[in-house]
PDB file of C-alpha atoms in Angstrom:
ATOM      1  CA  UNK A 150      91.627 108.511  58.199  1.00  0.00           C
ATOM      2  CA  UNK A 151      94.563 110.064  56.327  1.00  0.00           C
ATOM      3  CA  UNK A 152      93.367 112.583  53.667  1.00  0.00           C
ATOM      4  CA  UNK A 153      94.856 111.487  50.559  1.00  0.00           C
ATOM      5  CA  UNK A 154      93.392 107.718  51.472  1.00  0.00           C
ATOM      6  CA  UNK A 155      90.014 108.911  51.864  1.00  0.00           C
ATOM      7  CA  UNK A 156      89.942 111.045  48.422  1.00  0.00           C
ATOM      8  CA  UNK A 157      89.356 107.054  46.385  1.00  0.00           C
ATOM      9  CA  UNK A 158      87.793 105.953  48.914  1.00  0.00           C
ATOM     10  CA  UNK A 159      84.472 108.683  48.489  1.00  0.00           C
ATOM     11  CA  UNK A 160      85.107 107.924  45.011  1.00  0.00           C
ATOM     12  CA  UNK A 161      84.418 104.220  44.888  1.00  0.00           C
ATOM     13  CA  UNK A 162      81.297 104.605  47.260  1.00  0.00           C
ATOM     14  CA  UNK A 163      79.925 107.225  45.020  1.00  0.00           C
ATOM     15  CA  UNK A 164      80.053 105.111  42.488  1.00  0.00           C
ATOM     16  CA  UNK A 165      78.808 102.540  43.647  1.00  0.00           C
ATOM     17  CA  UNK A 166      75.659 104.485  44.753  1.00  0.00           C
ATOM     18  CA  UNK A 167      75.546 106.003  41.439  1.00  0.00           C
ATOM     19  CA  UNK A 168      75.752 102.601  39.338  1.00  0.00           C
ATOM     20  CA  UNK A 169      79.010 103.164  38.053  1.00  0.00           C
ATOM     21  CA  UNK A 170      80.597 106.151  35.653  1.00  0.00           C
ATOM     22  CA  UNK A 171      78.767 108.306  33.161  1.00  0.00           C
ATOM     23  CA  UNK A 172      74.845 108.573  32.782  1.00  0.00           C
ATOM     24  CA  UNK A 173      73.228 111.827  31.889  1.00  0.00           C
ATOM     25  CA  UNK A 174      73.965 114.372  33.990  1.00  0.00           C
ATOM     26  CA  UNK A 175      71.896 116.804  31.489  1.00  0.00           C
ATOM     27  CA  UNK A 176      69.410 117.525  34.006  1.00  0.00           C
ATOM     28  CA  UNK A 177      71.654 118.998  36.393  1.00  0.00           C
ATOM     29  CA  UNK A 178      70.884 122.515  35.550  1.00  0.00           C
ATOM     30  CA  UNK A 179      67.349 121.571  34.220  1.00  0.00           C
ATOM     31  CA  UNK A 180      64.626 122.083  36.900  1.00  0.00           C
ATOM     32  CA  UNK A 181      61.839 119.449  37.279  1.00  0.00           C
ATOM     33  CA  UNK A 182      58.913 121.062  39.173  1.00  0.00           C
ATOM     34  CA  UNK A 183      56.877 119.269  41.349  1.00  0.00           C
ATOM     35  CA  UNK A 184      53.494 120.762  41.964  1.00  0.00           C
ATOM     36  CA  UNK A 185      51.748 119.269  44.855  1.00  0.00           C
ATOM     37  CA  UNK A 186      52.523 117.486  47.839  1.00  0.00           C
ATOM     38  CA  UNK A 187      51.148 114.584  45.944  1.00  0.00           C
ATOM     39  CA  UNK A 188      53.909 114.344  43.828  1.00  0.00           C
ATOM     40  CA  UNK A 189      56.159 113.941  47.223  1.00  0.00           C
ATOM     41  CA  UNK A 190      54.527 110.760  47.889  1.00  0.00           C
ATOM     42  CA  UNK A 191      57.919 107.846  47.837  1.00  0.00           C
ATOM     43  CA  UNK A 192      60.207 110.870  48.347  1.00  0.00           C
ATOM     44  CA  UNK A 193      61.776 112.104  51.775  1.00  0.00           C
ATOM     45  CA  UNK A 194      61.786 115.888  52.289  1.00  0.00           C
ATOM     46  CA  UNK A 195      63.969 117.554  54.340  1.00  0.00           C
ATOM     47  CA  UNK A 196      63.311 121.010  55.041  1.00  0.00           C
ATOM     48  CA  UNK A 197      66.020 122.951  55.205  1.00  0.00           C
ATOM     49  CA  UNK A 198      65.529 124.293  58.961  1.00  0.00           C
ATOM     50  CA  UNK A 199      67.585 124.231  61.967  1.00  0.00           C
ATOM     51  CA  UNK A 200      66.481 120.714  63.452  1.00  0.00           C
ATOM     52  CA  UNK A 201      64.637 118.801  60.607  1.00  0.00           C
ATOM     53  CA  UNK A 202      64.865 115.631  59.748  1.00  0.00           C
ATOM     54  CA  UNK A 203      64.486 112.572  57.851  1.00  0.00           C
ATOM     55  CA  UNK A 204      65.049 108.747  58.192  1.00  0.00           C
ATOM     56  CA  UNK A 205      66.303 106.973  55.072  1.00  0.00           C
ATOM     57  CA  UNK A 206      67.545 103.428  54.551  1.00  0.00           C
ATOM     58  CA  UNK A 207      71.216 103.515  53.663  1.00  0.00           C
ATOM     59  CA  UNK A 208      73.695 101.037  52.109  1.00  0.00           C
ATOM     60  CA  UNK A 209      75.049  98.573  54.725  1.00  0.00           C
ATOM     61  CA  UNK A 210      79.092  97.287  54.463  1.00  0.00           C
ATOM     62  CA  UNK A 211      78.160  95.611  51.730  1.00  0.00           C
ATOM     63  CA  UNK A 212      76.457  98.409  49.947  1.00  0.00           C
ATOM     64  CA  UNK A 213      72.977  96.474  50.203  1.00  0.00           C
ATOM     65  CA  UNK A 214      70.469  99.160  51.383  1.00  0.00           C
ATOM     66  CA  UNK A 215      67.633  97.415  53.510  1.00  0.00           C
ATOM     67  CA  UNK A 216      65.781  98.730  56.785  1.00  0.00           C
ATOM     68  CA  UNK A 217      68.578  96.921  59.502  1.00  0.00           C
ATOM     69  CA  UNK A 218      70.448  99.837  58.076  1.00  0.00           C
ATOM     70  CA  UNK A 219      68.590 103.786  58.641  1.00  0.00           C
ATOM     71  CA  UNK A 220      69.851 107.014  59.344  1.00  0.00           C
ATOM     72  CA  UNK A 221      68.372 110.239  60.518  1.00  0.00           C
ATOM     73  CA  UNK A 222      69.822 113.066  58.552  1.00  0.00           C
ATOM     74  CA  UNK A 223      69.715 116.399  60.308  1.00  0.00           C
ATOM     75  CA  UNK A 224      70.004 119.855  58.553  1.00  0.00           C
ATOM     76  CA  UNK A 225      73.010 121.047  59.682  1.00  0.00           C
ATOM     77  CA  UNK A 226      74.017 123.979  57.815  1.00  0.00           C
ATOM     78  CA  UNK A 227      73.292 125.779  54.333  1.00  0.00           C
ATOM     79  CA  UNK A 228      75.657 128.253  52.511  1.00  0.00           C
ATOM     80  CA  UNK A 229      74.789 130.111  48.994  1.00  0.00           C
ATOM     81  CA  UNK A 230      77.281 132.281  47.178  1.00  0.00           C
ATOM     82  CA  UNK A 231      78.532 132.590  44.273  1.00  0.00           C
ATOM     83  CA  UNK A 232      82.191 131.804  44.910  1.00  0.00           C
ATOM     84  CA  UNK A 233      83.085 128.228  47.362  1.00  0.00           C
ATOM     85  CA  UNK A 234      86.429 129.184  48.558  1.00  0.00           C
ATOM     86  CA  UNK A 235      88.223 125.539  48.731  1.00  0.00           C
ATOM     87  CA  UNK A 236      85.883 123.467  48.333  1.00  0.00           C
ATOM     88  CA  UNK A 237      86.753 122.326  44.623  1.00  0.00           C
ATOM     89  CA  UNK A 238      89.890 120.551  43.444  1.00  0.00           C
ATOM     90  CA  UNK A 239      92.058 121.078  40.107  1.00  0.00           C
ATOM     91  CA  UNK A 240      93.489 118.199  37.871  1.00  0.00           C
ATOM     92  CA  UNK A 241      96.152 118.054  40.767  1.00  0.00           C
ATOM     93  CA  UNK A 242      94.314 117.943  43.644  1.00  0.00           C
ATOM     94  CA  UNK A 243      95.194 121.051  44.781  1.00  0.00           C
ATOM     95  CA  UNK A 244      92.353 122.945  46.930  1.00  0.00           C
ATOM     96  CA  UNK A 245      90.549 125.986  44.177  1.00  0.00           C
ATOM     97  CA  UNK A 246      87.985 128.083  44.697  1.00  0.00           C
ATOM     98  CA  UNK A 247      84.609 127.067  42.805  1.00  0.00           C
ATOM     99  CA  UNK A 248      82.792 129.800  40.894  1.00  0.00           C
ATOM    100  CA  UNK A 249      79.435 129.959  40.073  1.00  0.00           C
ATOM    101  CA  UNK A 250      78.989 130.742  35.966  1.00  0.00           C
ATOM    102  CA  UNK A 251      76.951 133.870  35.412  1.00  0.00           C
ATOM    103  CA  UNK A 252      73.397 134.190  36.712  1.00  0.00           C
ATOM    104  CA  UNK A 253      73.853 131.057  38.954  1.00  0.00           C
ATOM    105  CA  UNK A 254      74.776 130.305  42.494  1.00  0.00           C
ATOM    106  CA  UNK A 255      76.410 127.602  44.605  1.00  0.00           C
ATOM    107  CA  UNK A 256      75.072 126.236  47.523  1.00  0.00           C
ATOM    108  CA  UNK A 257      76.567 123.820  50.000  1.00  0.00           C
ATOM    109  CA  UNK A 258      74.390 121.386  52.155  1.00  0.00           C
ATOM    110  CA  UNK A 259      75.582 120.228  55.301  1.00  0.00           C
ATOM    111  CA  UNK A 260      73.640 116.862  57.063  1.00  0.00           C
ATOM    112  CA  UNK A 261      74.352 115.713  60.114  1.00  0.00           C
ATOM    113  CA  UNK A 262      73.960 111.056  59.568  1.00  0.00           C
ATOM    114  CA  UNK A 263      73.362 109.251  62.705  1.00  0.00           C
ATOM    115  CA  UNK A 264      73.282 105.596  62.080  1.00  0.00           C
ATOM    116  CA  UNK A 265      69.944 104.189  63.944  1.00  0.00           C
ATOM    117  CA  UNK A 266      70.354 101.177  63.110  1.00  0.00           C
ATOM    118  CA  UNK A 267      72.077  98.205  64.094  1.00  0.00           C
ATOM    119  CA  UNK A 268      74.777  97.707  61.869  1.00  0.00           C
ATOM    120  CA  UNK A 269      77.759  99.789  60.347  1.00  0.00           C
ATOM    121  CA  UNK A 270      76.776 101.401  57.496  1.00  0.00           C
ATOM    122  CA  UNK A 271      77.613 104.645  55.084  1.00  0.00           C
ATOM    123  CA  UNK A 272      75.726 107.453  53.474  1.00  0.00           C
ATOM    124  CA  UNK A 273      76.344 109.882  50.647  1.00  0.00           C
ATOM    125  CA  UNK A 274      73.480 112.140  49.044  1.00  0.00           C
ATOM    126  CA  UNK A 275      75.772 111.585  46.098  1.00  0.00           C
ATOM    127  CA  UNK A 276      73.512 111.099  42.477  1.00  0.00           C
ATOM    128  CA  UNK A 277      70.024 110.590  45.286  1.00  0.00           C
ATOM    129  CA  UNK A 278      68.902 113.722  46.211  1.00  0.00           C
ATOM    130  CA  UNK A 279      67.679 116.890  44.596  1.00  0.00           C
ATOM    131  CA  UNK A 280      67.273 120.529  46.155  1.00  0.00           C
ATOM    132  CA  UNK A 281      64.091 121.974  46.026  1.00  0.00           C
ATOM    133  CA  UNK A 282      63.781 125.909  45.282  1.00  0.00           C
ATOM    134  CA  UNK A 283      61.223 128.027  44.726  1.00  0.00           C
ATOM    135  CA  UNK A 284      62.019 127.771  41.298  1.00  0.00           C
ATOM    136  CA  UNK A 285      62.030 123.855  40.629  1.00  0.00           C
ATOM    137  CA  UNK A 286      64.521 120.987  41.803  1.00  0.00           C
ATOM    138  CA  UNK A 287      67.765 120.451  41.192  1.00  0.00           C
ATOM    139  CA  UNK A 288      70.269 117.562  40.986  1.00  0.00           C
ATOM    140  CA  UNK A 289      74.029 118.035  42.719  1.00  0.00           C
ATOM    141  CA  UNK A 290      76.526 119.352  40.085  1.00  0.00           C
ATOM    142  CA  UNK A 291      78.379 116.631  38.562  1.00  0.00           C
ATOM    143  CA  UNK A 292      81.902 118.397  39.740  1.00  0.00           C
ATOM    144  CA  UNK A 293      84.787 117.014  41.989  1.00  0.00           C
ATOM    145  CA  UNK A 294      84.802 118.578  45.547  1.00  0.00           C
ATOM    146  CA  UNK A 295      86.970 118.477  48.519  1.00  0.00           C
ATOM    147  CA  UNK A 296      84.663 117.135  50.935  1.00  0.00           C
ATOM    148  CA  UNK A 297      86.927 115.629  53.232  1.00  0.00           C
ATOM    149  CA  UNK A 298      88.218 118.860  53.278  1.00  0.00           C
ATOM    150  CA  UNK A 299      85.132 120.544  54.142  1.00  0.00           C
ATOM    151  CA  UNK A 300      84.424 117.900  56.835  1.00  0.00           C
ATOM    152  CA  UNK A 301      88.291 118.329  58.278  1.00  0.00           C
ATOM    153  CA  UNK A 302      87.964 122.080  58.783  1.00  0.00           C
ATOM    154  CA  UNK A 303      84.829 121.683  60.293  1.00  0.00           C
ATOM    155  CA  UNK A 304      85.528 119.292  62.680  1.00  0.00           C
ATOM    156  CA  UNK A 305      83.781 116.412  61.784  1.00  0.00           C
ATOM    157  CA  UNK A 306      83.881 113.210  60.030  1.00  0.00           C
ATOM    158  CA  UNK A 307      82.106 112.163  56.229  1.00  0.00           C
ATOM    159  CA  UNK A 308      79.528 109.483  56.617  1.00  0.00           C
ATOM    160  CA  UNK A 309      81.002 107.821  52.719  1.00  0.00           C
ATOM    161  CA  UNK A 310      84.275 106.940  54.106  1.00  0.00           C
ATOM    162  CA  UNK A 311      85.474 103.150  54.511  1.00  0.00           C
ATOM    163  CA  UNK A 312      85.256 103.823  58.022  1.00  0.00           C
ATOM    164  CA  UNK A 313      81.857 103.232  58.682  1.00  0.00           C
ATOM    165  CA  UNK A 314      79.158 104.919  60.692  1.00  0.00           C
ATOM    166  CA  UNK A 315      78.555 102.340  64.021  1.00  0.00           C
ATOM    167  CA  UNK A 316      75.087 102.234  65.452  1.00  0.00           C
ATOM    168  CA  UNK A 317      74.597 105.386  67.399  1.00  0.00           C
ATOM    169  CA  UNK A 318      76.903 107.302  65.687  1.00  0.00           C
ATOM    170  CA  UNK A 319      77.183 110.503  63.875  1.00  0.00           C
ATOM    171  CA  UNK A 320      79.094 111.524  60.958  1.00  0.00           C
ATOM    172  CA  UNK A 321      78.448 114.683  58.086  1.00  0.00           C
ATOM    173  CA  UNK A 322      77.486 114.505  54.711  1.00  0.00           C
ATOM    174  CA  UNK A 323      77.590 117.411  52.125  1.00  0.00           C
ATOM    175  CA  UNK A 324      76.180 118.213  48.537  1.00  0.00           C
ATOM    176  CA  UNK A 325      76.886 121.068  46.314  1.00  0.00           C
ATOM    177  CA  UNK A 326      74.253 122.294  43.776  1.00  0.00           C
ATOM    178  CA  UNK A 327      74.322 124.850  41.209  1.00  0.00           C
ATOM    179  CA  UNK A 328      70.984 126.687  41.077  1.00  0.00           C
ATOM    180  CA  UNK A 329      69.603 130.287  39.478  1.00  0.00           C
ATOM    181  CA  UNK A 330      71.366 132.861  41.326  1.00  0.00           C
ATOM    182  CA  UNK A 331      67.717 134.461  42.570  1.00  0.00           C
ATOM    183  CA  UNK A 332      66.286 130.996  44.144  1.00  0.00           C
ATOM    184  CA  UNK A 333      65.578 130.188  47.249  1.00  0.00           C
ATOM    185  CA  UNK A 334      66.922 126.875  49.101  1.00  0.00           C
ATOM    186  CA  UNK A 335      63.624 125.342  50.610  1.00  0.00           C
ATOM    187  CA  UNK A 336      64.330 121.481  50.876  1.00  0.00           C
ATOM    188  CA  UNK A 337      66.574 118.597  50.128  1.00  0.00           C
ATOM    189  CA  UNK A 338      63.923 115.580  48.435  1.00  0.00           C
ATOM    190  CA  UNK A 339      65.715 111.808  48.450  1.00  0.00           C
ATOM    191  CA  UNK A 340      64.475 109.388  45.917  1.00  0.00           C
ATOM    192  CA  UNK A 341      65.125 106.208  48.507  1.00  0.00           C
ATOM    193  CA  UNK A 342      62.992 104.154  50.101  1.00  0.00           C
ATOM    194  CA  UNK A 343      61.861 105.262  53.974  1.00  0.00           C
ATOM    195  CA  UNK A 344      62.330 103.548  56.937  1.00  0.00           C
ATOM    196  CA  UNK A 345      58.997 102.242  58.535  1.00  0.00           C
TER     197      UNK A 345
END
């Protein structure tokens, strides 16, 4: 899929995840702490270790999520720092660096999506998950990223694209958050509903 095509594209199936534009993305930077495993119980966890993972429903073509349409995300990859090199855009699209502000970090999640199902679907972890540290959960940043970039230099493919993941098939899927600069990475939690 040619770059520049693909760029909307993400957009428009973010949104539509998300429920449109705006809402409050106060509690970005605002930890909600879960204390037990009891208060996991709905959620998907995926630990952030080589080989975990998790089977979600996802939206199908028509962006109705329902269990003819699962995936099995895979931890892929992690990366912390406190500077992104390329991975952000500027007002015209041109590839910048993202920089963490002070006492904070950035950290880039990389999921592997195989569609198990048996029809085409998408996924994004766009506005539905949350990465659990030691020091509370946190919701993506609310900032514009080059993911198709990311995907591009790594060889792979984004699961949110129009082109659609066929049965059997695996594309990537990435999330940035913005966390204390001391915390520690331990999961990625998905408010959706499991597959059975």
């Amino acid at each position: 899929m040619n770059r520049s095509l693909a760029l909307p594209v993400v957009a428009v199936l973010s949104l539509a995840l998300l429920g449109g534009c705006g809402g409050d993305h106060g509690d970005a930077k605002k930890p909600s702490i879960r204390k037990s495993a009891a208060d996991d119980e709905g959620r998907n966890v995926l630990e952030l270790t080589k080989g975990s993972t998790v089977t979600v429903a996802a939206p199908s073509a028509k962006g109705v999520v329902s269990s003819r349409t699962p995936v099995s995300l895979e931890f892929r990859d992690l990366e912390c720092a406190a500077n992104l090199p390329g991975v952000g855009f500027d007002k015209k699209y041109r590839n910048i660096d993202l920089v963490a502000p002070k006492g904070k970090q950035l950290c880039l999640v990389e999921l592997a999506v195989t569609n198990i199902g048996d029809r085409k679907n998408f996924f994004s972890s766009r506005g539905i998950a949350r990465l659990r540290t030691d020091e509370g959960e946190f919701a993506q940043t609310d900032q514009t990223y080059d993911y198709q970039g990311i995907a591009d230099a790594r060889g792979t493919q984004l699961a949110s694209t129009s082109d659609l993941i066929r049965p059997g098939k695996t594309k990537s899927d990435f999330a940035v958050y913005e966390i204390p600069a001391k915390a520690e990475p331990q999961a990625v939690v998905y408010d959706i509903v499991t597959v059975d």
